[in-house]
Short mmCIF file of C-alpha atoms in Angstrom, two decimals:
data_model
loop_
_atom_site.label_atom_id
_atom_site.label_comp_id
_atom_site.label_asym_id
_atom_site.label_seq_id
_atom_site.Cartn_x
_atom_site.Cartn_y
_atom_site.Cartn_z
CA MET S 641 25.19 -9.00 21.32
CA ARG S 642 23.29 -9.23 18.09
CA LYS S 643 21.06 -6.35 19.19
CA ILE S 644 24.10 -4.21 20.00
CA PHE S 645 25.45 -4.98 16.53
CA ASN S 646 22.11 -4.06 14.96
CA LEU S 647 22.07 -0.83 16.92
CA ALA S 648 25.61 0.06 15.86
CA LEU S 649 24.73 -0.77 12.25
CA GLY S 650 21.58 1.35 12.52
CA VAL S 651 23.53 4.31 13.84
CA VAL S 652 26.25 3.95 11.21
CA THR S 653 23.72 3.69 8.38
CA SER S 654 21.88 6.77 9.68
CA ILE S 655 25.14 8.72 9.59
CA GLY S 656 26.05 7.48 6.12
CA GLY S 657 22.54 8.13 4.81
CA PHE S 658 22.02 11.54 6.38
CA VAL S 659 23.19 13.95 3.72
CA GLU S 660 21.66 14.18 0.27
CA VAL S 661 20.95 16.83 -2.31
CA GLY S 662 18.90 19.09 0.01
CA SER S 663 21.19 19.07 3.01
CA ILE S 664 24.38 19.47 0.98
CA SER S 665 23.04 22.43 -1.01
CA THR S 666 21.40 24.26 1.92
CA SER S 667 24.39 23.71 4.24
CA ALA S 668 26.87 24.84 1.58
CA GLN S 669 24.84 27.98 0.82
CA ALA S 670 24.34 28.77 4.50
CA GLY S 671 28.05 28.39 5.28
CA ALA S 672 29.25 30.38 2.28
CA GLU S 673 26.90 33.30 2.95
CA PHE S 674 26.51 33.42 6.73
CA GLY S 675 29.55 31.68 8.22
CA PHE S 676 28.80 29.47 11.19
CA SER S 677 25.71 31.41 12.21
CA LEU S 678 23.18 28.85 10.88
CA LEU S 679 24.61 25.83 12.70
CA TRP S 680 21.76 26.18 15.19
CA ALA S 681 19.22 25.65 12.39
CA ILE S 682 20.77 22.27 11.49
CA ALA S 683 20.82 21.31 15.19
CA ALA S 684 17.19 22.33 15.77
CA ALA S 685 15.96 20.67 12.55
CA THR S 686 17.79 17.45 13.49
CA LEU S 687 16.21 17.46 16.94
CA PHE S 688 12.77 17.81 15.32
CA LEU S 689 13.54 15.03 12.82
CA ALA S 690 14.93 12.66 15.46
CA ALA S 691 11.96 13.26 17.79
CA LEU S 692 9.45 12.62 14.98
CA ALA S 693 11.35 9.57 13.70
CA GLU S 694 11.48 8.11 17.22
CA MET S 695 7.71 8.54 17.51
CA ALA S 696 7.13 7.02 14.05
CA GLY S 697 9.32 4.06 15.08
CA ARG S 698 7.45 3.72 18.38
CA VAL S 699 4.05 3.58 16.64
CA ALA S 700 5.43 0.97 14.22
CA ALA S 701 7.00 -1.18 16.95
CA VAL S 702 3.92 -1.08 19.19
CA SER S 703 0.98 -1.10 16.77
CA LYS S 704 2.72 -2.76 13.77
CA ARG S 705 1.47 0.10 11.65
CA SER S 706 3.52 2.57 9.66
CA VAL S 707 2.70 6.28 9.86
CA ALA S 708 0.76 6.18 6.57
CA ALA S 709 -1.34 3.18 7.68
CA ALA S 710 -2.05 4.69 11.11
CA VAL S 711 -3.08 8.04 9.59
CA ARG S 712 -5.47 6.35 7.14
CA GLU S 713 -7.11 4.34 9.91
CA ARG S 714 -7.29 7.11 12.47
CA PHE S 715 -8.13 10.11 10.30
CA GLY S 716 -9.77 8.51 7.26
CA PHE S 717 -9.05 8.88 3.57
CA HIS S 718 -10.49 12.39 3.30
CA PHE S 719 -7.81 13.77 5.58
CA GLN S 720 -5.06 11.51 4.33
CA VAL S 721 -5.43 12.41 0.69
CA ILE S 722 -3.77 15.79 1.42
CA PRO S 723 -0.51 14.57 3.02
CA LEU S 724 -0.53 11.48 0.78
CA GLY S 725 -0.90 13.47 -2.45
CA ALA S 726 1.60 16.07 -1.27
CA GLU S 727 4.07 13.41 -0.22
CA PHE S 728 3.87 11.66 -3.58
CA ILE S 729 4.45 14.96 -5.42
CA ILE S 730 7.30 16.01 -3.10
CA ASP S 731 8.83 12.53 -3.24
CA THR S 732 8.80 12.63 -7.03
CA LEU S 733 10.33 16.14 -7.19
CA LEU S 734 12.93 15.30 -4.56
CA LEU S 735 13.67 12.06 -6.38
CA ALA S 736 14.23 14.06 -9.58
CA ALA S 737 16.54 16.41 -7.66
CA GLU S 738 18.48 13.49 -6.15
CA LEU S 739 18.89 11.86 -9.57
CA GLY S 740 20.01 15.26 -10.90
CA GLY S 741 22.50 15.62 -8.02
CA ALA S 742 23.86 12.12 -8.61
CA ALA S 743 24.08 12.81 -12.37
CA ILE S 744 26.05 16.02 -11.72
CA ALA S 745 28.39 14.02 -9.50
CA VAL S 746 29.01 11.54 -12.34
CA LYS S 747 29.51 14.48 -14.71
CA MET S 748 32.19 15.85 -12.36
CA LEU S 749 33.97 12.49 -12.54
CA THR S 750 33.60 11.85 -16.28
CA GLY S 751 33.11 15.24 -17.93
CA ILE S 752 30.07 13.93 -19.83
CA GLY S 753 26.91 16.11 -19.58
CA PHE S 754 24.68 15.31 -16.60
CA GLN S 755 21.48 14.76 -18.63
CA TRP S 756 23.05 11.65 -20.14
CA TRP S 757 23.41 10.06 -16.72
CA ILE S 758 19.87 10.47 -15.40
CA LEU S 759 18.30 7.51 -17.19
CA PRO S 760 21.20 5.12 -16.41
CA LEU S 761 21.11 6.20 -12.75
CA GLY S 762 17.32 5.75 -12.63
CA VAL S 763 17.71 2.26 -14.12
CA ALA S 764 20.51 1.48 -11.63
CA GLY S 765 18.27 2.57 -8.76
CA TRP S 766 15.44 0.39 -10.06
CA VAL S 767 17.74 -2.64 -10.42
CA VAL S 768 18.83 -2.22 -6.77
CA LEU S 769 15.17 -2.05 -5.71
CA TRP S 770 14.21 -5.04 -7.84
CA PHE S 771 16.97 -7.37 -6.65
CA GLY S 772 17.83 -5.98 -3.19
CA ASN S 773 16.29 -6.65 0.19
CA PHE S 774 15.82 -4.16 3.02
CA SER S 775 19.07 -4.77 4.87
CA VAL S 776 21.15 -4.83 1.68
CA ILE S 777 19.61 -1.53 0.59
CA GLU S 778 19.75 0.24 3.95
CA ASP S 779 23.14 -1.04 5.07
CA GLY S 780 24.68 -0.72 1.62
CA ILE S 781 23.60 2.89 1.25
CA GLY S 782 24.70 3.69 4.81
CA LEU S 783 28.11 2.05 4.55
CA LEU S 784 28.94 3.52 1.13
CA GLY S 785 27.65 6.83 2.49
CA MET S 786 30.50 6.90 5.00
CA VAL S 787 32.42 8.71 2.23
CA THR S 788 30.35 11.77 3.19
CA LEU S 789 32.41 11.90 6.39
CA SER S 790 34.92 13.69 4.13
CA PHE S 791 32.89 16.84 4.98
CA VAL S 792 33.64 16.30 8.68
CA VAL S 793 37.32 15.53 8.02
CA ALA S 794 37.63 18.66 5.89
CA ALA S 795 36.03 20.83 8.57
CA TRP S 796 38.27 19.28 11.22
CA ARG S 797 41.46 19.87 9.25
CA LEU S 798 40.56 23.50 8.61
CA HIS S 799 40.88 24.07 12.39
CA PRO S 800 37.81 26.22 12.94
CA ASP S 801 37.81 28.40 16.05
CA PRO S 802 35.85 26.41 18.68
CA SER S 803 34.30 29.51 20.26
CA SER S 804 33.01 30.70 16.85
CA ILE S 805 31.54 27.22 16.25
CA ALA S 806 29.87 27.30 19.67
CA GLY S 807 28.50 30.77 18.85
CA GLY S 808 26.84 29.30 15.74
CA PHE S 809 24.62 27.13 17.93
CA VAL S 810 23.03 30.21 19.49
CA PRO S 811 20.27 31.61 17.25
CA SER S 812 21.11 35.16 16.24
CA LEU S 813 20.08 37.71 13.64
CA PRO S 814 22.51 38.46 10.81
CA HIS S 815 24.03 41.86 10.05
CA HIS S 816 22.96 41.64 6.40
CA ASP S 817 20.34 40.02 4.16
CA LEU S 818 17.77 39.11 6.81
CA THR S 819 15.37 37.71 4.19
CA ARG S 820 18.01 35.44 2.72
CA TYR S 821 18.98 34.30 6.22
CA ALA S 822 15.35 33.47 7.05
CA PHE S 823 14.97 31.68 3.71
CA LEU S 824 18.02 29.53 4.35
CA THR S 825 16.83 28.75 7.90
CA VAL S 826 13.48 27.53 6.63
CA SER S 827 15.18 25.64 3.77
CA ILE S 828 17.49 23.82 6.19
CA VAL S 829 14.45 22.71 8.21
CA GLY S 830 12.62 21.65 5.03
CA ALA S 831 15.65 19.75 3.75
CA THR S 832 16.11 17.96 7.07
CA VAL S 833 12.58 17.14 8.22
CA SER S 834 11.47 15.36 5.02
CA PRO S 835 8.19 13.45 5.36
CA TYR S 836 9.69 10.59 3.36
CA LEU S 837 12.24 10.00 6.11
CA LEU S 838 9.53 9.55 8.73
CA ASN S 839 7.49 7.03 6.80
CA PHE S 840 10.63 5.29 5.54
CA TYR S 841 11.84 4.97 9.12
CA SER S 842 8.57 3.50 10.39
CA SER S 843 8.33 1.16 7.39
CA GLY S 844 11.88 0.01 8.15
CA ALA S 845 10.82 -0.75 11.72
CA ILE S 846 8.09 -3.02 10.33
CA GLU S 847 10.39 -4.60 7.71
CA GLU S 848 12.83 -5.40 10.53
CA LYS S 849 9.97 -6.67 12.75
CA TRP S 850 10.61 -4.39 15.71
CA ASN S 851 8.41 -4.90 18.76
CA GLU S 852 8.09 -3.28 22.18
CA GLN S 853 11.38 -4.83 23.30
CA ASP S 854 13.15 -2.90 20.56
CA LEU S 855 12.03 0.54 21.68
CA TRP S 856 15.46 1.33 23.13
CA ILE S 857 17.03 0.46 19.75
CA ASN S 858 14.48 2.77 18.16
CA ARG S 859 15.33 5.63 20.51
CA SER S 860 19.08 5.17 20.15
CA THR S 861 18.97 4.83 16.35
CA ALA S 862 16.79 7.92 15.99
CA PHE S 863 18.69 10.23 18.31
CA LEU S 864 22.28 8.93 18.02
CA GLY S 865 22.11 8.09 14.31
CA MET S 866 20.49 11.31 13.22
CA GLY S 867 22.45 13.34 15.79
CA PHE S 868 25.78 12.08 14.45
CA GLY S 869 24.41 12.28 10.91
CA SER S 870 23.77 15.97 11.34
CA VAL S 871 27.48 16.39 12.10
CA VAL S 872 28.08 15.59 8.41
CA ALA S 873 25.75 18.44 7.34
CA MET S 874 27.44 20.69 9.89
CA GLY S 875 30.85 19.67 8.48
CA CYS S 876 29.62 20.80 5.05
CA LEU S 877 28.45 24.15 6.48
CA VAL S 878 31.70 24.76 8.40
CA THR S 879 33.90 23.83 5.42
CA ALA S 880 31.87 26.09 3.12
CA ALA S 881 32.06 28.91 5.68
CA ILE S 882 35.86 28.75 6.01
CA VAL S 883 36.73 28.12 2.35
CA LEU S 884 33.96 29.76 0.31
CA GLY S 885 32.93 32.50 2.77
CA PRO S 886 36.04 34.71 2.37
CA GLN S 887 35.82 34.34 -1.45
CA GLN S 888 32.29 35.80 -1.37
CA VAL S 889 31.06 32.78 -3.35
CA LYS S 890 27.29 32.38 -3.49
CA VAL S 891 26.79 28.69 -4.16
CA GLU S 892 24.56 28.38 -7.21
CA THR S 893 25.93 25.16 -8.68
CA TYR S 894 27.36 21.97 -7.25
CA GLU S 895 30.61 22.64 -9.12
CA GLN S 896 31.01 25.81 -7.02
CA ALA S 897 30.25 23.85 -3.86
CA ALA S 898 32.95 21.31 -4.77
CA GLN S 899 35.56 24.07 -4.49
CA MET S 900 35.20 23.92 -0.70
CA PHE S 901 37.28 20.71 -0.72
CA VAL S 902 40.24 22.16 -2.68
CA PRO S 903 42.37 23.52 0.23
CA ILE S 904 42.15 20.21 2.08
CA TYR S 905 42.07 17.49 -0.56
CA GLY S 906 43.91 19.25 -3.43
CA ARG S 907 43.63 17.29 -6.68
CA TRP S 908 41.32 14.76 -5.01
CA ALA S 909 38.87 17.51 -4.07
CA VAL S 910 36.47 17.15 -6.98
CA THR S 911 36.60 13.34 -6.86
CA LEU S 912 35.81 13.21 -3.14
CA PHE S 913 33.08 15.84 -3.41
CA ALA S 914 31.57 14.02 -6.40
CA LEU S 915 31.63 10.68 -4.55
CA SER S 916 29.99 12.23 -1.47
CA LEU S 917 27.35 13.98 -3.55
CA GLY S 918 26.79 11.01 -5.88
CA ILE S 919 26.49 8.32 -3.22
CA GLY S 920 24.46 10.57 -0.92
CA CYS S 921 22.04 11.46 -3.72
CA LEU S 922 21.70 8.00 -5.31
CA GLY S 923 21.20 6.44 -1.88
CA ALA S 924 18.49 8.97 -1.06
CA ALA S 925 16.91 8.45 -4.50
CA ILE S 926 16.60 4.70 -3.87
CA GLU S 927 15.09 5.30 -0.43
CA ILE S 928 12.64 7.92 -1.74
CA ALA S 929 11.45 5.65 -4.56
CA LEU S 930 11.04 2.80 -2.08
CA ASN S 931 9.10 5.11 0.19
CA ALA S 932 6.72 5.97 -2.66
CA GLY S 933 5.89 2.25 -2.78
CA TYR S 934 5.59 2.08 1.00
CA VAL S 935 3.36 5.09 1.43
CA LEU S 936 0.94 4.19 -1.38
CA GLY S 937 0.86 0.52 -0.40
CA GLN S 938 0.21 1.25 3.26
CA ALA S 939 -2.39 3.95 2.68
CA LEU S 940 -4.30 1.97 0.07
CA GLY S 941 -4.02 -1.41 1.79
CA TRP S 942 -1.82 -3.29 -0.70
CA THR S 943 0.54 -6.04 0.32
CA TRP S 944 3.94 -4.34 0.52
CA GLY S 945 7.51 -4.99 1.57
CA ILE S 946 10.91 -5.06 -0.13
CA ASP S 947 11.72 -8.40 1.54
CA LYS S 948 8.77 -10.13 -0.14
CA LYS S 949 8.88 -11.87 -3.51
CA ARG S 950 8.28 -9.21 -6.15
CA ARG S 951 5.46 -11.25 -7.75
CA ASP S 952 3.56 -11.05 -4.46
CA VAL S 953 3.77 -7.25 -4.20
CA SER S 954 3.19 -6.18 -7.79
CA ARG S 955 1.29 -2.94 -7.01
CA PHE S 956 4.07 -1.94 -4.59
CA VAL S 957 6.64 -2.60 -7.33
CA ALA S 958 4.51 -0.63 -9.82
CA ALA S 959 4.40 2.32 -7.39
CA PHE S 960 8.17 2.64 -6.91
CA THR S 961 8.69 2.08 -10.63
CA LEU S 962 6.20 4.85 -11.45
CA ALA S 963 7.88 7.28 -9.02
CA LEU S 964 11.30 6.57 -10.57
CA LEU S 965 9.90 6.90 -14.08
CA LEU S 966 8.27 10.28 -13.35
CA ALA S 967 11.43 11.53 -11.65
CA VAL S 968 13.59 10.47 -14.61
CA VAL S 969 11.27 12.40 -16.96
CA ILE S 970 11.34 15.54 -14.75
CA ALA S 971 15.12 15.39 -14.31
CA THR S 972 15.71 14.78 -18.02
CA LEU S 973 13.62 17.84 -18.96
CA GLY S 974 16.72 19.80 -18.01
CA LEU S 975 15.39 21.62 -14.97
CA ASP S 976 18.20 22.82 -12.74
CA PRO S 977 18.53 20.16 -9.97
CA LEU S 978 19.36 22.84 -7.39
CA ARG S 979 16.13 24.68 -8.24
CA VAL S 980 14.05 21.49 -8.10
CA THR S 981 15.62 20.82 -4.70
CA LEU S 982 14.61 24.23 -3.37
CA ILE S 983 11.04 23.84 -4.70
CA SER S 984 10.61 20.43 -3.07
CA VAL S 985 12.15 21.71 0.17
CA ALA S 986 9.70 24.66 0.18
CA LEU S 987 6.75 22.30 -0.46
CA THR S 988 7.94 20.09 2.39
CA VAL S 989 7.69 23.08 4.71
CA VAL S 990 4.21 23.97 3.38
CA ILE S 991 2.78 20.56 4.28
CA MET S 992 4.73 20.17 7.51
CA PRO S 993 1.77 21.04 9.81
CA VAL S 994 -0.41 18.36 8.15
CA VAL S 995 2.40 15.84 8.57
CA VAL S 996 3.17 16.69 12.19
CA LEU S 997 -0.35 17.23 13.56
CA PRO S 998 -1.41 13.54 13.32
CA PHE S 999 1.55 12.63 15.55
CA LEU S 1000 -0.02 14.67 18.37
CA VAL S 1001 -3.11 12.45 18.23
CA LEU S 1002 -1.44 9.08 17.46
CA MET S 1003 1.15 9.47 20.22
CA ASN S 1004 -1.59 9.99 22.79
CA GLU S 1005 -3.72 6.95 21.92
CA GLU S 1006 -3.11 3.53 23.40
CA ARG S 1007 -4.27 1.87 20.20
CA TYR S 1008 -1.16 3.20 18.45
CA ALA S 1009 1.39 3.78 21.22
CA GLY S 1010 0.29 1.18 23.79
CA ARG S 1011 1.82 1.90 27.20
CA HIS S 1012 4.28 4.24 25.54
CA THR S 1013 2.09 7.27 24.88
CA SER S 1014 3.79 10.66 24.86
CA GLY S 1015 4.48 12.40 28.15
CA PRO S 1016 4.40 16.15 28.78
CA PHE S 1017 7.87 16.56 27.23
CA GLY S 1018 7.00 14.71 24.02
CA ASN S 1019 3.70 16.53 23.68
CA SER S 1020 5.30 19.93 24.30
CA LEU S 1021 7.94 19.18 21.68
CA LEU S 1022 5.24 18.11 19.20
CA GLY S 1023 3.30 21.29 20.02
CA ILE S 1024 6.38 23.44 19.37
CA ILE S 1025 7.15 21.63 16.10
CA THR S 1026 3.53 22.02 14.97
CA ILE S 1027 3.42 25.76 15.75
CA LEU S 1028 6.84 26.43 14.20
CA GLY S 1029 5.86 24.25 11.22
CA ALA S 1030 2.66 26.27 10.72
CA LEU S 1031 4.55 29.59 10.96
CA MET S 1032 7.17 28.41 8.49
CA ALA S 1033 4.48 27.09 6.14
CA VAL S 1034 3.01 30.61 5.97
CA VAL S 1035 6.31 32.39 5.27
CA VAL S 1036 8.09 29.87 3.06
CA ILE S 1037 6.58 30.85 -0.29
CA PRO S 1038 7.21 34.63 0.17
CA LEU S 1039 10.71 33.78 1.40
CA GLU S 1040 11.29 31.55 -1.63
CA ILE S 1041 10.35 34.47 -3.90
CA PHE S 1042 12.28 37.21 -2.07
CA GLY S 1043 15.09 35.25 -0.43
CA GLY S 1044 15.71 32.43 -2.89
CA MET R 59 -20.62 0.40 16.98
CA ASP R 60 -19.47 3.47 15.10
CA VAL R 61 -19.00 2.08 11.57
CA VAL R 62 -17.05 5.11 10.36
CA ARG R 63 -14.62 4.87 13.28
CA ASP R 64 -14.41 1.07 13.56
CA VAL R 65 -14.92 -0.22 10.02
CA LEU R 66 -14.28 2.42 7.34
CA ASP R 67 -10.63 2.68 6.23
CA LYS R 68 -9.61 -0.33 8.33
CA SER R 69 -7.43 -3.09 6.99
CA LEU R 70 -9.30 -6.12 5.64
CA VAL R 71 -8.12 -9.74 5.93
CA ASP R 72 -9.64 -12.97 4.69
CA ARG R 73 -10.42 -16.01 6.86
CA ASP R 74 -6.81 -17.20 6.57
CA GLY R 75 -5.35 -13.81 7.51
CA ARG R 76 -4.39 -12.83 3.96
CA GLU R 77 -4.45 -9.08 3.24
CA MET R 78 -7.41 -7.96 1.12
CA GLY R 79 -6.92 -4.18 1.09
CA ARG R 80 -8.87 -1.62 3.07
CA VAL R 81 -12.55 -0.85 3.56
CA ASP R 82 -12.80 1.91 0.95
CA GLY R 83 -16.54 2.54 1.23
CA LEU R 84 -19.77 1.54 2.95
CA LEU R 85 -23.03 0.78 1.17
CA MET R 86 -26.47 1.28 2.74
CA GLU R 87 -29.71 -0.03 1.28
CA GLN R 88 -33.30 0.84 1.97
CA ASP R 89 -36.34 -1.21 0.91
CA SER R 90 -39.66 0.64 0.71
CA GLY R 91 -41.13 1.14 4.13
CA GLN R 92 -38.08 -0.33 5.84
CA PRO R 93 -35.39 1.58 7.72
CA PRO R 94 -32.03 1.87 5.93
CA ARG R 95 -29.56 -0.88 6.73
CA LEU R 96 -25.86 -1.35 6.26
CA ALA R 97 -25.61 -3.74 3.34
CA ALA R 98 -22.00 -4.06 2.25
CA ILE R 99 -18.45 -2.84 2.39
CA LEU R 100 -16.83 -1.65 -0.81
CA VAL R 101 -13.22 -2.23 -1.80
CA GLY R 102 -11.29 -0.70 -4.68
CA PRO R 103 -10.22 2.59 -6.28
CA ALA R 104 -13.71 3.30 -7.63
CA ALA R 105 -15.18 3.41 -4.10
CA LEU R 106 -12.28 5.51 -2.86
CA GLY R 107 -12.59 7.87 -5.82
CA PHE R 108 -16.31 8.32 -5.22
CA ARG R 109 -15.65 9.39 -1.65
CA LEU R 110 -13.44 12.24 -2.84
CA HIS R 111 -15.61 13.33 -5.76
CA PRO R 112 -18.37 11.50 -7.67
CA ARG R 113 -16.55 12.12 -10.97
CA LEU R 114 -13.50 10.24 -9.75
CA GLU R 115 -15.46 6.99 -9.64
CA PRO R 116 -15.80 6.68 -13.43
CA ALA R 117 -12.18 7.80 -13.79
CA ALA R 118 -11.07 4.93 -11.54
CA THR R 119 -13.27 2.52 -13.48
CA VAL R 120 -11.77 3.66 -16.79
CA PHE R 121 -8.28 3.10 -15.35
CA GLU R 122 -9.21 -0.43 -14.25
CA ARG R 123 -10.79 -1.21 -17.63
CA TRP R 124 -7.57 0.00 -19.23
CA LEU R 125 -5.80 -2.64 -17.15
CA GLY R 126 -8.30 -5.14 -18.57
CA ILE R 127 -10.37 -5.59 -15.43
CA GLU R 128 -14.08 -5.83 -16.12
CA ARG R 129 -15.30 -7.74 -13.05
CA GLU R 130 -17.52 -6.14 -10.44
CA ARG R 131 -15.92 -2.77 -9.57
CA PRO R 132 -15.78 -1.67 -6.85
CA VAL R 133 -15.86 -5.02 -5.11
CA ARG R 134 -18.93 -5.39 -2.90
CA ILE R 135 -18.74 -7.66 0.16
CA ASP R 136 -21.91 -8.29 2.15
CA PHE R 137 -21.80 -7.06 5.71
CA ALA R 138 -22.91 -10.53 6.76
CA GLU R 139 -19.53 -11.88 5.61
CA ILE R 140 -17.74 -10.00 8.40
CA ASP R 141 -16.46 -12.41 11.02
CA ASP R 142 -14.70 -10.08 13.44
CA ILE R 143 -14.19 -6.34 13.84
CA GLY R 144 -10.99 -5.64 15.75
CA SER R 145 -7.86 -3.76 14.82
CA ARG R 146 -8.45 -5.42 11.44
CA ILE R 147 -11.68 -6.55 9.81
CA ARG R 148 -11.71 -10.32 9.33
CA LEU R 149 -14.03 -11.91 6.79
CA ARG R 150 -15.50 -15.40 6.53
CA LEU R 151 -14.52 -15.44 2.84
CA ALA R 152 -11.26 -16.46 1.22
CA ILE R 153 -9.60 -13.77 -0.91
CA GLY R 154 -10.03 -15.92 -4.03
CA GLU R 155 -13.82 -15.80 -3.69
CA THR R 156 -13.78 -12.05 -4.37
CA ALA R 157 -12.31 -9.83 -7.09
CA VAL R 158 -10.28 -7.63 -4.71
CA ALA R 159 -6.95 -8.91 -6.04
CA ALA R 160 -7.77 -8.27 -9.71
CA VAL R 161 -5.36 -5.33 -10.17
CA GLU R 162 -2.59 -7.12 -8.27
CA GLN R 163 -3.05 -10.23 -10.42
CA ARG R 164 -3.07 -8.24 -13.65
CA LEU R 165 0.21 -6.49 -12.76
CA ARG R 166 1.65 -9.82 -11.55
CA GLY R 167 0.97 -11.27 -14.98
CA TRP R 168 3.43 -8.71 -16.39
CA LEU R 169 5.96 -8.83 -13.55
CA VAL R 170 6.50 -12.59 -13.58
CA LYS R 171 8.01 -12.25 -17.04
CA LEU R 172 10.99 -10.41 -15.50
CA PRO R 173 13.95 -12.34 -14.07
CA GLY R 174 14.09 -12.26 -10.27
CA SER R 175 10.35 -11.86 -9.67
CA GLN R 176 10.04 -15.27 -7.96
#
């Protein structure tokens, strides 16, 4: 019974924690500019993410090693320094973007300029990390994040045509702006398949002491949680398509994106959008900072864990503090949070092959996957993700320049 | 045994199972007329830095000095102190007999002043 409850909680928290600054902005832009036609990109990206997360969880449950620890041991520091360095840079940029997104949300609610909110939000995030434990942080973020279901409710109440929605799940070429379409496709994948999510997921499996008996919980949490979570991003895309599409709005600020809620929620529109954006972004910011501690601690062999006494994990604490501090500085410099988001999403795509490739090796070795090594299906999926990841890594920078 | 595959980068624990970091480097010695032999494992940012680029070793040492750590850097542990090589490397030593925890202890000295650190 307790395991069923844990599973349900895991699924709910995955849904509540799914959307953040990257998925909201890319989904809103995709919907406003291309209608429902990029729904397939969210579905495909979610399938990739869920498959990789399930594998990361499996390695953690079987070998008691997170992805970062397994990569260091199996491939050595010379290889790892590339994904590790890239992940720390991307984490810090994404963290700055999330803090910026959360600060804009508070600005929408209070009218006070967003730069003033970045430091207080960074401090609030640090206080949660200092005093919280893993379940408080994960469950708290997930449960508060249920407010993001307002995207799904809005889409539902706009009564989209089911056959048009179904058509969006079939990849197709647009009638206009092919470059922009390709750019948004790649951005959706980059915003969804974040490396931080994979290591955070496997670290969570270790924090919660999963073992081989928990593999079904792992599979269900990864596929059901992230599958349902993607419905929130799809709700954002559909709402933007129906409301902003006919107005020819090209979403360049979060204030513009908030307008998608007006026909459904009226005078509550901005409040609900701001709460969804704010909670989604601050929750993601806390998880990203925590992951900076995880990834450095695991790769470099420090004692780590958010459930341990802080005095016993001082380097781990220093790492998440440093990531938050750097992000606060970047966000306070006044860079446009939406632009920082797109840069970090593009960088995520650039390093995707280096992140995915180790999975192909780890999932086929008994030392890391025990009796649960990948079968032909898992290996084919990893092969497809690696090849697509490599192709996208080549085109993302030109697309960012010409399509973004 | 393949020391690069089985020892380098592996997790290191002391005789009581306490985490000591990772094997960041390997040290070989050669006396005149003798074949080279594996002498020690190295632990710490200086050893890791050296593996990436020789100039990163002094940079890591400067950083540790800035933290006020002057003791033997990187930490050198004789190969003879290895008790077992499995999925982790277990030593015959206790963590307190080495300087591997120096950075952790220095940071702890600051952290314990904050409420909630215990």
